[in-house]
PDB file of N, CA, C and O in Angstrom:
ATOM      1  N   MET A   1      65.916 -79.464 120.965  1.00  0.00           N
ATOM      2  CA  MET A   1      65.898 -78.931 119.627  1.00  0.00           C
ATOM      3  C   MET A   1      64.495 -78.451 119.232  1.00  0.00           C
ATOM      4  O   MET A   1      64.377 -77.477 118.522  1.00  0.00           O
ATOM      5  N   PHE A   2      63.474 -79.160 119.684  1.00  0.00           N
ATOM      6  CA  PHE A   2      62.119 -78.751 119.331  1.00  0.00           C
ATOM      7  C   PHE A   2      61.761 -77.397 119.927  1.00  0.00           C
ATOM      8  O   PHE A   2      61.035 -76.618 119.307  1.00  0.00           O
ATOM      9  N   THR A   3      62.282 -77.120 121.114  1.00  0.00           N
ATOM     10  CA  THR A   3      62.024 -75.823 121.730  1.00  0.00           C
ATOM     11  C   THR A   3      62.617 -74.705 120.880  1.00  0.00           C
ATOM     12  O   THR A   3      61.972 -73.681 120.652  1.00  0.00           O
ATOM     13  N   LEU A   4      63.833 -74.910 120.379  1.00  0.00           N
ATOM     14  CA  LEU A   4      64.458 -73.911 119.502  1.00  0.00           C
ATOM     15  C   LEU A   4      63.654 -73.740 118.218  1.00  0.00           C
ATOM     16  O   LEU A   4      63.454 -72.620 117.741  1.00  0.00           O
ATOM     17  N   LEU A   5      63.200 -74.853 117.653  1.00  0.00           N
ATOM     18  CA  LEU A   5      62.416 -74.784 116.426  1.00  0.00           C
ATOM     19  C   LEU A   5      61.092 -74.054 116.660  1.00  0.00           C
ATOM     20  O   LEU A   5      60.684 -73.226 115.841  1.00  0.00           O
ATOM     21  N   ASN A   6      60.452 -74.340 117.772  1.00  0.00           N
ATOM     22  CA  ASN A   6      59.210 -73.643 118.103  1.00  0.00           C
ATOM     23  C   ASN A   6      59.452 -72.145 118.281  1.00  0.00           C
ATOM     24  O   ASN A   6      58.670 -71.315 117.808  1.00  0.00           O
ATOM     25  N   HIS A   7      60.541 -71.810 118.949  1.00  0.00           N
ATOM     26  CA  HIS A   7      60.891 -70.402 119.154  1.00  0.00           C
ATOM     27  C   HIS A   7      61.169 -69.728 117.815  1.00  0.00           C
ATOM     28  O   HIS A   7      60.718 -68.601 117.558  1.00  0.00           O
ATOM     29  N   ALA A   8      61.896 -70.410 116.939  1.00  0.00           N
ATOM     30  CA  ALA A   8      62.183 -69.863 115.611  1.00  0.00           C
ATOM     31  C   ALA A   8      60.894 -69.632 114.820  1.00  0.00           C
ATOM     32  O   ALA A   8      60.748 -68.616 114.138  1.00  0.00           O
ATOM     33  N   THR A   9      59.958 -70.542 114.945  1.00  0.00           N
ATOM     34  CA  THR A   9      58.684 -70.417 114.242  1.00  0.00           C
ATOM     35  C   THR A   9      57.913 -69.193 114.720  1.00  0.00           C
ATOM     36  O   THR A   9      57.360 -68.442 113.913  1.00  0.00           O
ATOM     37  N   VAL A  10      57.903 -68.975 116.014  1.00  0.00           N
ATOM     38  CA  VAL A  10      57.225 -67.798 116.575  1.00  0.00           C
ATOM     39  C   VAL A  10      57.911 -66.523 116.087  1.00  0.00           C
ATOM     40  O   VAL A  10      57.244 -65.570 115.668  1.00  0.00           O
ATOM     41  N   CYS A  11      59.228 -66.497 116.134  1.00  0.00           N
ATOM     42  CA  CYS A  11      59.970 -65.312 115.668  1.00  0.00           C
ATOM     43  C   CYS A  11      59.689 -65.047 114.193  1.00  0.00           C
ATOM     44  O   CYS A  11      59.544 -63.893 113.773  1.00  0.00           O
ATOM     45  N   LEU A  12      59.585 -66.108 113.413  1.00  0.00           N
ATOM     46  CA  LEU A  12      59.269 -65.964 111.993  1.00  0.00           C
ATOM     47  C   LEU A  12      57.880 -65.359 111.810  1.00  0.00           C
ATOM     48  O   LEU A  12      57.686 -64.458 110.991  1.00  0.00           O
ATOM     49  N   GLN A  13      56.927 -65.824 112.592  1.00  0.00           N
ATOM     50  CA  GLN A  13      55.570 -65.290 112.513  1.00  0.00           C
ATOM     51  C   GLN A  13      55.518 -63.820 112.925  1.00  0.00           C
ATOM     52  O   GLN A  13      54.671 -63.073 112.454  1.00  0.00           O
ATOM     53  N   LEU A  14      56.444 -63.426 113.795  1.00  0.00           N
ATOM     54  CA  LEU A  14      56.518 -62.030 114.237  1.00  0.00           C
ATOM     55  C   LEU A  14      57.412 -61.182 113.325  1.00  0.00           C
ATOM     56  O   LEU A  14      57.652 -60.011 113.617  1.00  0.00           O
ATOM     57  N   SER A  15      57.895 -61.786 112.263  1.00  0.00           N
ATOM     58  CA  SER A  15      58.780 -61.134 111.285  1.00  0.00           C
ATOM     59  C   SER A  15      60.093 -60.658 111.896  1.00  0.00           C
ATOM     60  O   SER A  15      60.689 -59.693 111.441  1.00  0.00           O
ATOM     61  N   ASP A  16      60.560 -61.364 112.908  1.00  0.00           N
ATOM     62  CA  ASP A  16      61.868 -61.096 113.487  1.00  0.00           C
ATOM     63  C   ASP A  16      62.858 -62.038 112.790  1.00  0.00           C
ATOM     64  O   ASP A  16      63.255 -63.074 113.317  1.00  0.00           O
ATOM     65  N   PHE A  17      63.246 -61.655 111.586  1.00  0.00           N
ATOM     66  CA  PHE A  17      64.024 -62.535 110.726  1.00  0.00           C
ATOM     67  C   PHE A  17      65.444 -62.781 111.244  1.00  0.00           C
ATOM     68  O   PHE A  17      65.972 -63.880 111.098  1.00  0.00           O
ATOM     69  N   GLU A  18      66.037 -61.786 111.861  1.00  0.00           N
ATOM     70  CA  GLU A  18      67.382 -61.966 112.406  1.00  0.00           C
ATOM     71  C   GLU A  18      67.377 -63.023 113.509  1.00  0.00           C
ATOM     72  O   GLU A  18      68.203 -63.936 113.523  1.00  0.00           O
ATOM     73  N   LYS A  19      66.431 -62.911 114.425  1.00  0.00           N
ATOM     74  CA  LYS A  19      66.321 -63.871 115.525  1.00  0.00           C
ATOM     75  C   LYS A  19      65.964 -65.257 114.996  1.00  0.00           C
ATOM     76  O   LYS A  19      66.503 -66.273 115.465  1.00  0.00           O
ATOM     77  N   THR A  20      65.083 -65.312 114.012  1.00  0.00           N
ATOM     78  CA  THR A  20      64.707 -66.586 113.406  1.00  0.00           C
ATOM     79  C   THR A  20      65.946 -67.294 112.880  1.00  0.00           C
ATOM     80  O   THR A  20      66.169 -68.475 113.154  1.00  0.00           O
ATOM     81  N   HIS A  21      66.757 -66.573 112.119  1.00  0.00           N
ATOM     82  CA  HIS A  21      67.945 -67.171 111.523  1.00  0.00           C
ATOM     83  C   HIS A  21      68.939 -67.613 112.596  1.00  0.00           C
ATOM     84  O   HIS A  21      69.532 -68.693 112.496  1.00  0.00           O
ATOM     85  N   GLN A  22      69.113 -66.804 113.621  1.00  0.00           N
ATOM     86  CA  GLN A  22      70.016 -67.174 114.721  1.00  0.00           C
ATOM     87  C   GLN A  22      69.580 -68.489 115.374  1.00  0.00           C
ATOM     88  O   GLN A  22      70.405 -69.357 115.658  1.00  0.00           O
ATOM     89  N   LEU A  23      68.292 -68.615 115.602  1.00  0.00           N
ATOM     90  CA  LEU A  23      67.769 -69.824 116.229  1.00  0.00           C
ATOM     91  C   LEU A  23      67.905 -71.041 115.319  1.00  0.00           C
ATOM     92  O   LEU A  23      68.313 -72.118 115.765  1.00  0.00           O
ATOM     93  N   LEU A  24      67.585 -70.877 114.051  1.00  0.00           N
ATOM     94  CA  LEU A  24      67.677 -72.001 113.119  1.00  0.00           C
ATOM     95  C   LEU A  24      69.109 -72.505 112.997  1.00  0.00           C
ATOM     96  O   LEU A  24      69.340 -73.712 112.884  1.00  0.00           O
ATOM     97  N   LYS A  25      70.067 -71.594 113.030  1.00  0.00           N
ATOM     98  CA  LYS A  25      71.471 -71.997 112.920  1.00  0.00           C
ATOM     99  C   LYS A  25      71.924 -72.827 114.126  1.00  0.00           C
ATOM    100  O   LYS A  25      72.876 -73.590 114.014  1.00  0.00           O
ATOM    101  N   ARG A  26      71.253 -72.697 115.242  1.00  0.00           N
ATOM    102  CA  ARG A  26      71.624 -73.429 116.460  1.00  0.00           C
ATOM    103  C   ARG A  26      71.052 -74.851 116.504  1.00  0.00           C
ATOM    104  O   ARG A  26      71.443 -75.656 117.346  1.00  0.00           O
ATOM    105  N   ILE A  27      70.163 -75.161 115.591  1.00  0.00           N
ATOM    106  CA  ILE A  27      69.487 -76.462 115.606  1.00  0.00           C
ATOM    107  C   ILE A  27      70.309 -77.510 114.866  1.00  0.00           C
ATOM    108  O   ILE A  27      70.758 -77.284 113.748  1.00  0.00           O
ATOM    109  N   ASP A  28      70.469 -78.659 115.503  1.00  0.00           N
ATOM    110  CA  ASP A  28      71.093 -79.819 114.859  1.00  0.00           C
ATOM    111  C   ASP A  28      69.956 -80.653 114.272  1.00  0.00           C
ATOM    112  O   ASP A  28      69.247 -81.353 114.997  1.00  0.00           O
ATOM    113  N   VAL A  29      69.797 -80.544 112.968  1.00  0.00           N
ATOM    114  CA  VAL A  29      68.661 -81.186 112.307  1.00  0.00           C
ATOM    115  C   VAL A  29      68.648 -82.698 112.533  1.00  0.00           C
ATOM    116  O   VAL A  29      67.581 -83.313 112.600  1.00  0.00           O
ATOM    117  N   ALA A  30      69.803 -83.306 112.707  1.00  0.00           N
ATOM    118  CA  ALA A  30      69.874 -84.752 112.941  1.00  0.00           C
ATOM    119  C   ALA A  30      69.142 -85.149 114.223  1.00  0.00           C
ATOM    120  O   ALA A  30      68.633 -86.265 114.322  1.00  0.00           O
ATOM    121  N   GLU A  31      69.071 -84.243 115.178  1.00  0.00           N
ATOM    122  CA  GLU A  31      68.396 -84.545 116.440  1.00  0.00           C
ATOM    123  C   GLU A  31      66.873 -84.480 116.327  1.00  0.00           C
ATOM    124  O   GLU A  31      66.165 -84.869 117.260  1.00  0.00           O
ATOM    125  N   LEU A  32      66.374 -83.991 115.221  1.00  0.00           N
ATOM    126  CA  LEU A  32      64.924 -83.881 115.043  1.00  0.00           C
ATOM    127  C   LEU A  32      64.293 -85.165 114.513  1.00  0.00           C
ATOM    128  O   LEU A  32      63.070 -85.305 114.524  1.00  0.00           O
ATOM    129  N   GLY A  33      65.116 -86.070 114.017  1.00  0.00           N
ATOM    130  CA  GLY A  33      64.603 -87.340 113.523  1.00  0.00           C
ATOM    131  C   GLY A  33      63.577 -87.169 112.417  1.00  0.00           C
ATOM    132  O   GLY A  33      63.798 -86.433 111.461  1.00  0.00           O
ATOM    133  N   GLN A  34      62.430 -87.829 112.591  1.00  0.00           N
ATOM    134  CA  GLN A  34      61.379 -87.800 111.573  1.00  0.00           C
ATOM    135  C   GLN A  34      60.726 -86.431 111.434  1.00  0.00           C
ATOM    136  O   GLN A  34      59.967 -86.212 110.496  1.00  0.00           O
ATOM    137  N   ARG A  35      61.013 -85.540 112.339  1.00  0.00           N
ATOM    138  CA  ARG A  35      60.441 -84.193 112.286  1.00  0.00           C
ATOM    139  C   ARG A  35      61.382 -83.189 111.610  1.00  0.00           C
ATOM    140  O   ARG A  35      61.141 -81.993 111.666  1.00  0.00           O
ATOM    141  N   ALA A  36      62.426 -83.675 110.964  1.00  0.00           N
ATOM    142  CA  ALA A  36      63.386 -82.790 110.285  1.00  0.00           C
ATOM    143  C   ALA A  36      62.701 -81.936 109.222  1.00  0.00           C
ATOM    144  O   ALA A  36      63.118 -80.807 108.964  1.00  0.00           O
ATOM    145  N   TYR A  37      61.623 -82.444 108.643  1.00  0.00           N
ATOM    146  CA  TYR A  37      60.911 -81.683 107.616  1.00  0.00           C
ATOM    147  C   TYR A  37      60.393 -80.352 108.167  1.00  0.00           C
ATOM    148  O   TYR A  37      60.279 -79.366 107.428  1.00  0.00           O
ATOM    149  N   LEU A  38      60.096 -80.310 109.460  1.00  0.00           N
ATOM    150  CA  LEU A  38      59.628 -79.059 110.066  1.00  0.00           C
ATOM    151  C   LEU A  38      60.731 -78.003 110.061  1.00  0.00           C
ATOM    152  O   LEU A  38      60.475 -76.826 109.822  1.00  0.00           O
ATOM    153  N   TYR A  39      61.955 -78.435 110.314  1.00  0.00           N
ATOM    154  CA  TYR A  39      63.123 -77.550 110.270  1.00  0.00           C
ATOM    155  C   TYR A  39      63.299 -76.987 108.857  1.00  0.00           C
ATOM    156  O   TYR A  39      63.430 -75.781 108.665  1.00  0.00           O
ATOM    157  N   TYR A  40      63.285 -77.877 107.873  1.00  0.00           N
ATOM    158  CA  TYR A  40      63.453 -77.433 106.488  1.00  0.00           C
ATOM    159  C   TYR A  40      62.292 -76.547 106.042  1.00  0.00           C
ATOM    160  O   TYR A  40      62.480 -75.582 105.314  1.00  0.00           O
ATOM    161  N   GLY A  41      61.101 -76.876 106.495  1.00  0.00           N
ATOM    162  CA  GLY A  41      59.937 -76.055 106.173  1.00  0.00           C
ATOM    163  C   GLY A  41      60.027 -74.666 106.780  1.00  0.00           C
ATOM    164  O   GLY A  41      59.657 -73.672 106.151  1.00  0.00           O
ATOM    165  N   CYS A  42      60.539 -74.587 107.996  1.00  0.00           N
ATOM    166  CA  CYS A  42      60.717 -73.295 108.652  1.00  0.00           C
ATOM    167  C   CYS A  42      61.755 -72.469 107.903  1.00  0.00           C
ATOM    168  O   CYS A  42      61.562 -71.268 107.663  1.00  0.00           O
ATOM    169  N   TYR A  43      62.839 -73.112 107.510  1.00  0.00           N
ATOM    170  CA  TYR A  43      63.860 -72.409 106.725  1.00  0.00           C
ATOM    171  C   TYR A  43      63.268 -71.942 105.390  1.00  0.00           C
ATOM    172  O   TYR A  43      63.560 -70.839 104.926  1.00  0.00           O
ATOM    173  N   ALA A  44      62.432 -72.762 104.772  1.00  0.00           N
ATOM    174  CA  ALA A  44      61.796 -72.380 103.512  1.00  0.00           C
ATOM    175  C   ALA A  44      60.953 -71.118 103.700  1.00  0.00           C
ATOM    176  O   ALA A  44      61.044 -70.176 102.903  1.00  0.00           O
ATOM    177  N   GLU A  45      60.159 -71.091 104.742  1.00  0.00           N
ATOM    178  CA  GLU A  45      59.332 -69.908 105.029  1.00  0.00           C
ATOM    179  C   GLU A  45      60.212 -68.689 105.304  1.00  0.00           C
ATOM    180  O   GLU A  45      59.927 -67.585 104.838  1.00  0.00           O
ATOM    181  N   TYR A  46      61.282 -68.906 106.063  1.00  0.00           N
ATOM    182  CA  TYR A  46      62.214 -67.816 106.362  1.00  0.00           C
ATOM    183  C   TYR A  46      62.771 -67.214 105.070  1.00  0.00           C
ATOM    184  O   TYR A  46      62.721 -65.994 104.865  1.00  0.00           O
ATOM    185  N   TYR A  47      63.276 -68.076 104.198  1.00  0.00           N
ATOM    186  CA  TYR A  47      63.863 -67.570 102.955  1.00  0.00           C
ATOM    187  C   TYR A  47      62.821 -66.901 102.056  1.00  0.00           C
ATOM    188  O   TYR A  47      63.109 -65.899 101.409  1.00  0.00           O
ATOM    189  N   MET A  48      61.622 -67.428 102.038  1.00  0.00           N
ATOM    190  CA  MET A  48      60.575 -66.811 101.227  1.00  0.00           C
ATOM    191  C   MET A  48      60.254 -65.419 101.761  1.00  0.00           C
ATOM    192  O   MET A  48      60.113 -64.472 100.990  1.00  0.00           O
ATOM    193  N   LYS A  49      60.177 -65.287 103.057  1.00  0.00           N
ATOM    194  CA  LYS A  49      59.818 -64.000 103.659  1.00  0.00           C
ATOM    195  C   LYS A  49      60.910 -62.941 103.508  1.00  0.00           C
ATOM    196  O   LYS A  49      60.620 -61.754 103.526  1.00  0.00           O
ATOM    197  N   ILE A  50      62.165 -63.386 103.358  1.00  0.00           N
ATOM    198  CA  ILE A  50      63.227 -62.399 103.162  1.00  0.00           C
ATOM    199  C   ILE A  50      63.546 -62.205 101.684  1.00  0.00           C
ATOM    200  O   ILE A  50      64.498 -61.508 101.332  1.00  0.00           O
ATOM    201  N   GLY A  51      62.740 -62.801 100.812  1.00  0.00           N
ATOM    202  CA  GLY A  51      62.867 -62.573  99.377  1.00  0.00           C
ATOM    203  C   GLY A  51      63.855 -63.460  98.649  1.00  0.00           C
ATOM    204  O   GLY A  51      64.237 -63.161  97.518  1.00  0.00           O
ATOM    205  N   GLU A  52      64.252 -64.565  99.263  1.00  0.00           N
ATOM    206  CA  GLU A  52      65.186 -65.510  98.635  1.00  0.00           C
ATOM    207  C   GLU A  52      64.397 -66.716  98.124  1.00  0.00           C
ATOM    208  O   GLU A  52      64.472 -67.814  98.669  1.00  0.00           O
ATOM    209  N   LYS A  53      63.654 -66.497  97.049  1.00  0.00           N
ATOM    210  CA  LYS A  53      62.724 -67.503  96.543  1.00  0.00           C
ATOM    211  C   LYS A  53      63.405 -68.813  96.158  1.00  0.00           C
ATOM    212  O   LYS A  53      62.906 -69.894  96.476  1.00  0.00           O
ATOM    213  N   SER A  54      64.546 -68.756  95.493  1.00  0.00           N
ATOM    214  CA  SER A  54      65.198 -69.999  95.065  1.00  0.00           C
ATOM    215  C   SER A  54      65.664 -70.823  96.266  1.00  0.00           C
ATOM    216  O   SER A  54      65.541 -72.049  96.267  1.00  0.00           O
ATOM    217  N   LEU A  55      66.188 -70.149  97.289  1.00  0.00           N
ATOM    218  CA  LEU A  55      66.569 -70.867  98.512  1.00  0.00           C
ATOM    219  C   LEU A  55      65.335 -71.425  99.212  1.00  0.00           C
ATOM    220  O   LEU A  55      65.366 -72.543  99.740  1.00  0.00           O
ATOM    221  N   ALA A  56      64.268 -70.661  99.212  1.00  0.00           N
ATOM    222  CA  ALA A  56      63.022 -71.125  99.836  1.00  0.00           C
ATOM    223  C   ALA A  56      62.550 -72.416  99.181  1.00  0.00           C
ATOM    224  O   ALA A  56      62.208 -73.386  99.873  1.00  0.00           O
ATOM    225  N   ILE A  57      62.564 -72.451  97.881  1.00  0.00           N
ATOM    226  CA  ILE A  57      62.092 -73.638  97.159  1.00  0.00           C
ATOM    227  C   ILE A  57      63.027 -74.818  97.390  1.00  0.00           C
ATOM    228  O   ILE A  57      62.572 -75.954  97.547  1.00  0.00           O
ATOM    229  N   SER A  58      64.337 -74.563  97.459  1.00  0.00           N
ATOM    230  CA  SER A  58      65.269 -75.673  97.708  1.00  0.00           C
ATOM    231  C   SER A  58      65.042 -76.263  99.100  1.00  0.00           C
ATOM    232  O   SER A  58      65.112 -77.486  99.274  1.00  0.00           O
ATOM    233  N   PHE A  59      64.751 -75.423 100.093  1.00  0.00           N
ATOM    234  CA  PHE A  59      64.470 -75.944 101.433  1.00  0.00           C
ATOM    235  C   PHE A  59      63.105 -76.629 101.476  1.00  0.00           C
ATOM    236  O   PHE A  59      62.919 -77.603 102.202  1.00  0.00           O
ATOM    237  N   LEU A  60      62.172 -76.150 100.695  1.00  0.00           N
ATOM    238  CA  LEU A  60      60.875 -76.812 100.603  1.00  0.00           C
ATOM    239  C   LEU A  60      61.048 -78.210 100.017  1.00  0.00           C
ATOM    240  O   LEU A  60      60.435 -79.179 100.484  1.00  0.00           O
ATOM    241  N   ASP A  61      61.918 -78.332  99.017  1.00  0.00           N
ATOM    242  CA  ASP A  61      62.209 -79.650  98.445  1.00  0.00           C
ATOM    243  C   ASP A  61      62.845 -80.573  99.475  1.00  0.00           C
ATOM    244  O   ASP A  61      62.541 -81.767  99.517  1.00  0.00           O
ATOM    245  N   LYS A  62      63.721 -80.032 100.327  1.00  0.00           N
ATOM    246  CA  LYS A  62      64.316 -80.835 101.401  1.00  0.00           C
ATOM    247  C   LYS A  62      63.238 -81.295 102.373  1.00  0.00           C
ATOM    248  O   LYS A  62      63.252 -82.442 102.827  1.00  0.00           O
ATOM    249  N   ALA A  63      62.311 -80.413 102.687  1.00  0.00           N
ATOM    250  CA  ALA A  63      61.217 -80.778 103.592  1.00  0.00           C
ATOM    251  C   ALA A  63      60.377 -81.896 102.970  1.00  0.00           C
ATOM    252  O   ALA A  63      60.022 -82.862 103.654  1.00  0.00           O
ATOM    253  N   LEU A  64      60.087 -81.773 101.689  1.00  0.00           N
ATOM    254  CA  LEU A  64      59.314 -82.802 101.000  1.00  0.00           C
ATOM    255  C   LEU A  64      60.031 -84.147 101.007  1.00  0.00           C
ATOM    256  O   LEU A  64      59.401 -85.195 101.163  1.00  0.00           O
ATOM    257  N   ALA A  65      61.343 -84.116 100.857  1.00  0.00           N
ATOM    258  CA  ALA A  65      62.128 -85.352 100.848  1.00  0.00           C
ATOM    259  C   ALA A  65      62.158 -86.025 102.215  1.00  0.00           C
ATOM    260  O   ALA A  65      62.377 -87.239 102.307  1.00  0.00           O
ATOM    261  N   GLU A  66      61.901 -85.262 103.269  1.00  0.00           N
ATOM    262  CA  GLU A  66      62.005 -85.782 104.637  1.00  0.00           C
ATOM    263  C   GLU A  66      60.693 -86.285 105.216  1.00  0.00           C
ATOM    264  O   GLU A  66      60.694 -86.812 106.325  1.00  0.00           O
ATOM    265  N   THR A  67      59.590 -86.117 104.518  1.00  0.00           N
ATOM    266  CA  THR A  67      58.317 -86.572 105.094  1.00  0.00           C
ATOM    267  C   THR A  67      57.587 -87.527 104.162  1.00  0.00           C
ATOM    268  O   THR A  67      57.623 -87.375 102.943  1.00  0.00           O
ATOM    269  N   THR A  68      56.956 -88.505 104.770  1.00  0.00           N
ATOM    270  CA  THR A  68      56.120 -89.437 104.021  1.00  0.00           C
ATOM    271  C   THR A  68      54.646 -89.244 104.380  1.00  0.00           C
ATOM    272  O   THR A  68      53.784 -89.871 103.788  1.00  0.00           O
ATOM    273  N   ASN A  69      54.382 -88.370 105.351  1.00  0.00           N
ATOM    274  CA  ASN A  69      53.021 -88.100 105.785  1.00  0.00           C
ATOM    275  C   ASN A  69      52.253 -87.420 104.650  1.00  0.00           C
ATOM    276  O   ASN A  69      52.651 -86.357 104.170  1.00  0.00           O
ATOM    277  N   THR A  70      51.164 -88.013 104.237  1.00  0.00           N
ATOM    278  CA  THR A  70      50.400 -87.518 103.098  1.00  0.00           C
ATOM    279  C   THR A  70      49.894 -86.093 103.313  1.00  0.00           C
ATOM    280  O   THR A  70      50.003 -85.263 102.405  1.00  0.00           O
ATOM    281  N   LEU A  71      49.348 -85.813 104.473  1.00  0.00           N
ATOM    282  CA  LEU A  71      48.825 -84.467 104.729  1.00  0.00           C
ATOM    283  C   LEU A  71      49.934 -83.426 104.712  1.00  0.00           C
ATOM    284  O   LEU A  71      49.763 -82.339 104.158  1.00  0.00           O
ATOM    285  N   GLU A  72      51.068 -83.758 105.306  1.00  0.00           N
ATOM    286  CA  GLU A  72      52.197 -82.825 105.314  1.00  0.00           C
ATOM    287  C   GLU A  72      52.734 -82.613 103.903  1.00  0.00           C
ATOM    288  O   GLU A  72      53.037 -81.490 103.501  1.00  0.00           O
ATOM    289  N   ARG A  73      52.848 -83.698 103.139  1.00  0.00           N
ATOM    290  CA  ARG A  73      53.333 -83.586 101.754  1.00  0.00           C
ATOM    291  C   ARG A  73      52.381 -82.726 100.918  1.00  0.00           C
ATOM    292  O   ARG A  73      52.820 -81.891 100.134  1.00  0.00           O
ATOM    293  N   ASP A  74      51.078 -82.927 101.103  1.00  0.00           N
ATOM    294  CA  ASP A  74      50.096 -82.128 100.362  1.00  0.00           C
ATOM    295  C   ASP A  74      50.226 -80.648 100.697  1.00  0.00           C
ATOM    296  O   ASP A  74      50.174 -79.794  99.818  1.00  0.00           O
ATOM    297  N   PHE A  75      50.402 -80.348 101.987  1.00  0.00           N
ATOM    298  CA  PHE A  75      50.565 -78.960 102.405  1.00  0.00           C
ATOM    299  C   PHE A  75      51.823 -78.359 101.773  1.00  0.00           C
ATOM    300  O   PHE A  75      51.789 -77.256 101.214  1.00  0.00           O
ATOM    301  N   LEU A  76      52.932 -79.086 101.874  1.00  0.00           N
ATOM    302  CA  LEU A  76      54.198 -78.585 101.319  1.00  0.00           C
ATOM    303  C   LEU A  76      54.129 -78.434  99.799  1.00  0.00           C
ATOM    304  O   LEU A  76      54.640 -77.455  99.242  1.00  0.00           O
ATOM    305  N   MET A  77      53.489 -79.377  99.136  1.00  0.00           N
ATOM    306  CA  MET A  77      53.335 -79.275  97.676  1.00  0.00           C
ATOM    307  C   MET A  77      52.475 -78.067  97.312  1.00  0.00           C
ATOM    308  O   MET A  77      52.745 -77.382  96.321  1.00  0.00           O
ATOM    309  N   GLY A  78      51.461 -77.799  98.104  1.00  0.00           N
ATOM    310  CA  GLY A  78      50.630 -76.620  97.878  1.00  0.00           C
ATOM    311  C   GLY A  78      51.434 -75.339  97.980  1.00  0.00           C
ATOM    312  O   GLY A  78      51.278 -74.422  97.171  1.00  0.00           O
ATOM    313  N   ARG A  79      52.322 -75.287  98.980  1.00  0.00           N
ATOM    314  CA  ARG A  79      53.206 -74.116  99.124  1.00  0.00           C
ATOM    315  C   ARG A  79      54.097 -73.981  97.899  1.00  0.00           C
ATOM    316  O   ARG A  79      54.292 -72.890  97.384  1.00  0.00           O
ATOM    317  N   LYS A  80      54.629 -75.104  97.443  1.00  0.00           N
ATOM    318  CA  LYS A  80      55.544 -75.071  96.300  1.00  0.00           C
ATOM    319  C   LYS A  80      54.822 -74.566  95.053  1.00  0.00           C
ATOM    320  O   LYS A  80      55.370 -73.763  94.298  1.00  0.00           O
ATOM    321  N   VAL A  81      53.609 -75.018  94.843  1.00  0.00           N
ATOM    322  CA  VAL A  81      52.831 -74.575  93.680  1.00  0.00           C
ATOM    323  C   VAL A  81      52.627 -73.063  93.744  1.00  0.00           C
ATOM    324  O   VAL A  81      52.836 -72.353  92.764  1.00  0.00           O
ATOM    325  N   VAL A  82      52.235 -72.553  94.896  1.00  0.00           N
ATOM    326  CA  VAL A  82      52.012 -71.124  95.065  1.00  0.00           C
ATOM    327  C   VAL A  82      53.308 -70.344  94.851  1.00  0.00           C
ATOM    328  O   VAL A  82      53.332 -69.312  94.160  1.00  0.00           O
ATOM    329  N   TRP A  83      54.399 -70.823  95.413  1.00  0.00           N
ATOM    330  CA  TRP A  83      55.667 -70.110  95.348  1.00  0.00           C
ATOM    331  C   TRP A  83      56.300 -70.132  93.958  1.00  0.00           C
ATOM    332  O   TRP A  83      57.065 -69.232  93.617  1.00  0.00           O
ATOM    333  N   THR A  84      55.988 -71.143  93.168  1.00  0.00           N
ATOM    334  CA  THR A  84      56.614 -71.228  91.851  1.00  0.00           C
ATOM    335  C   THR A  84      55.769 -70.582  90.756  1.00  0.00           C
ATOM    336  O   THR A  84      56.185 -70.534  89.606  1.00  0.00           O
ATOM    337  N   CYS A  85      54.611 -70.075  91.116  1.00  0.00           N
ATOM    338  CA  CYS A  85      53.755 -69.410  90.123  1.00  0.00           C
ATOM    339  C   CYS A  85      54.212 -67.980  89.874  1.00  0.00           C
ATOM    340  O   CYS A  85      54.789 -67.324  90.647  1.00  0.00           O
TER     341      CYS A  85
END
């Protein structure tokens, strides 16, 4: 699953949104365990880049709910502040 997530992240960075979405749909988030927040964060970035701000923020909230790591939470909260302005 991590390989698919990494591939989706690269496709997202290359603005290949169709491929990104195809890859994300193939991931079973339950198999990511404590790293599920990365999946939700990737989906948040995907939705933001395709102009679906409300979906992006909802996935960002899911990512925030899945992590207790202070640095990761701070990063995600920073994204949320920027996106909601």
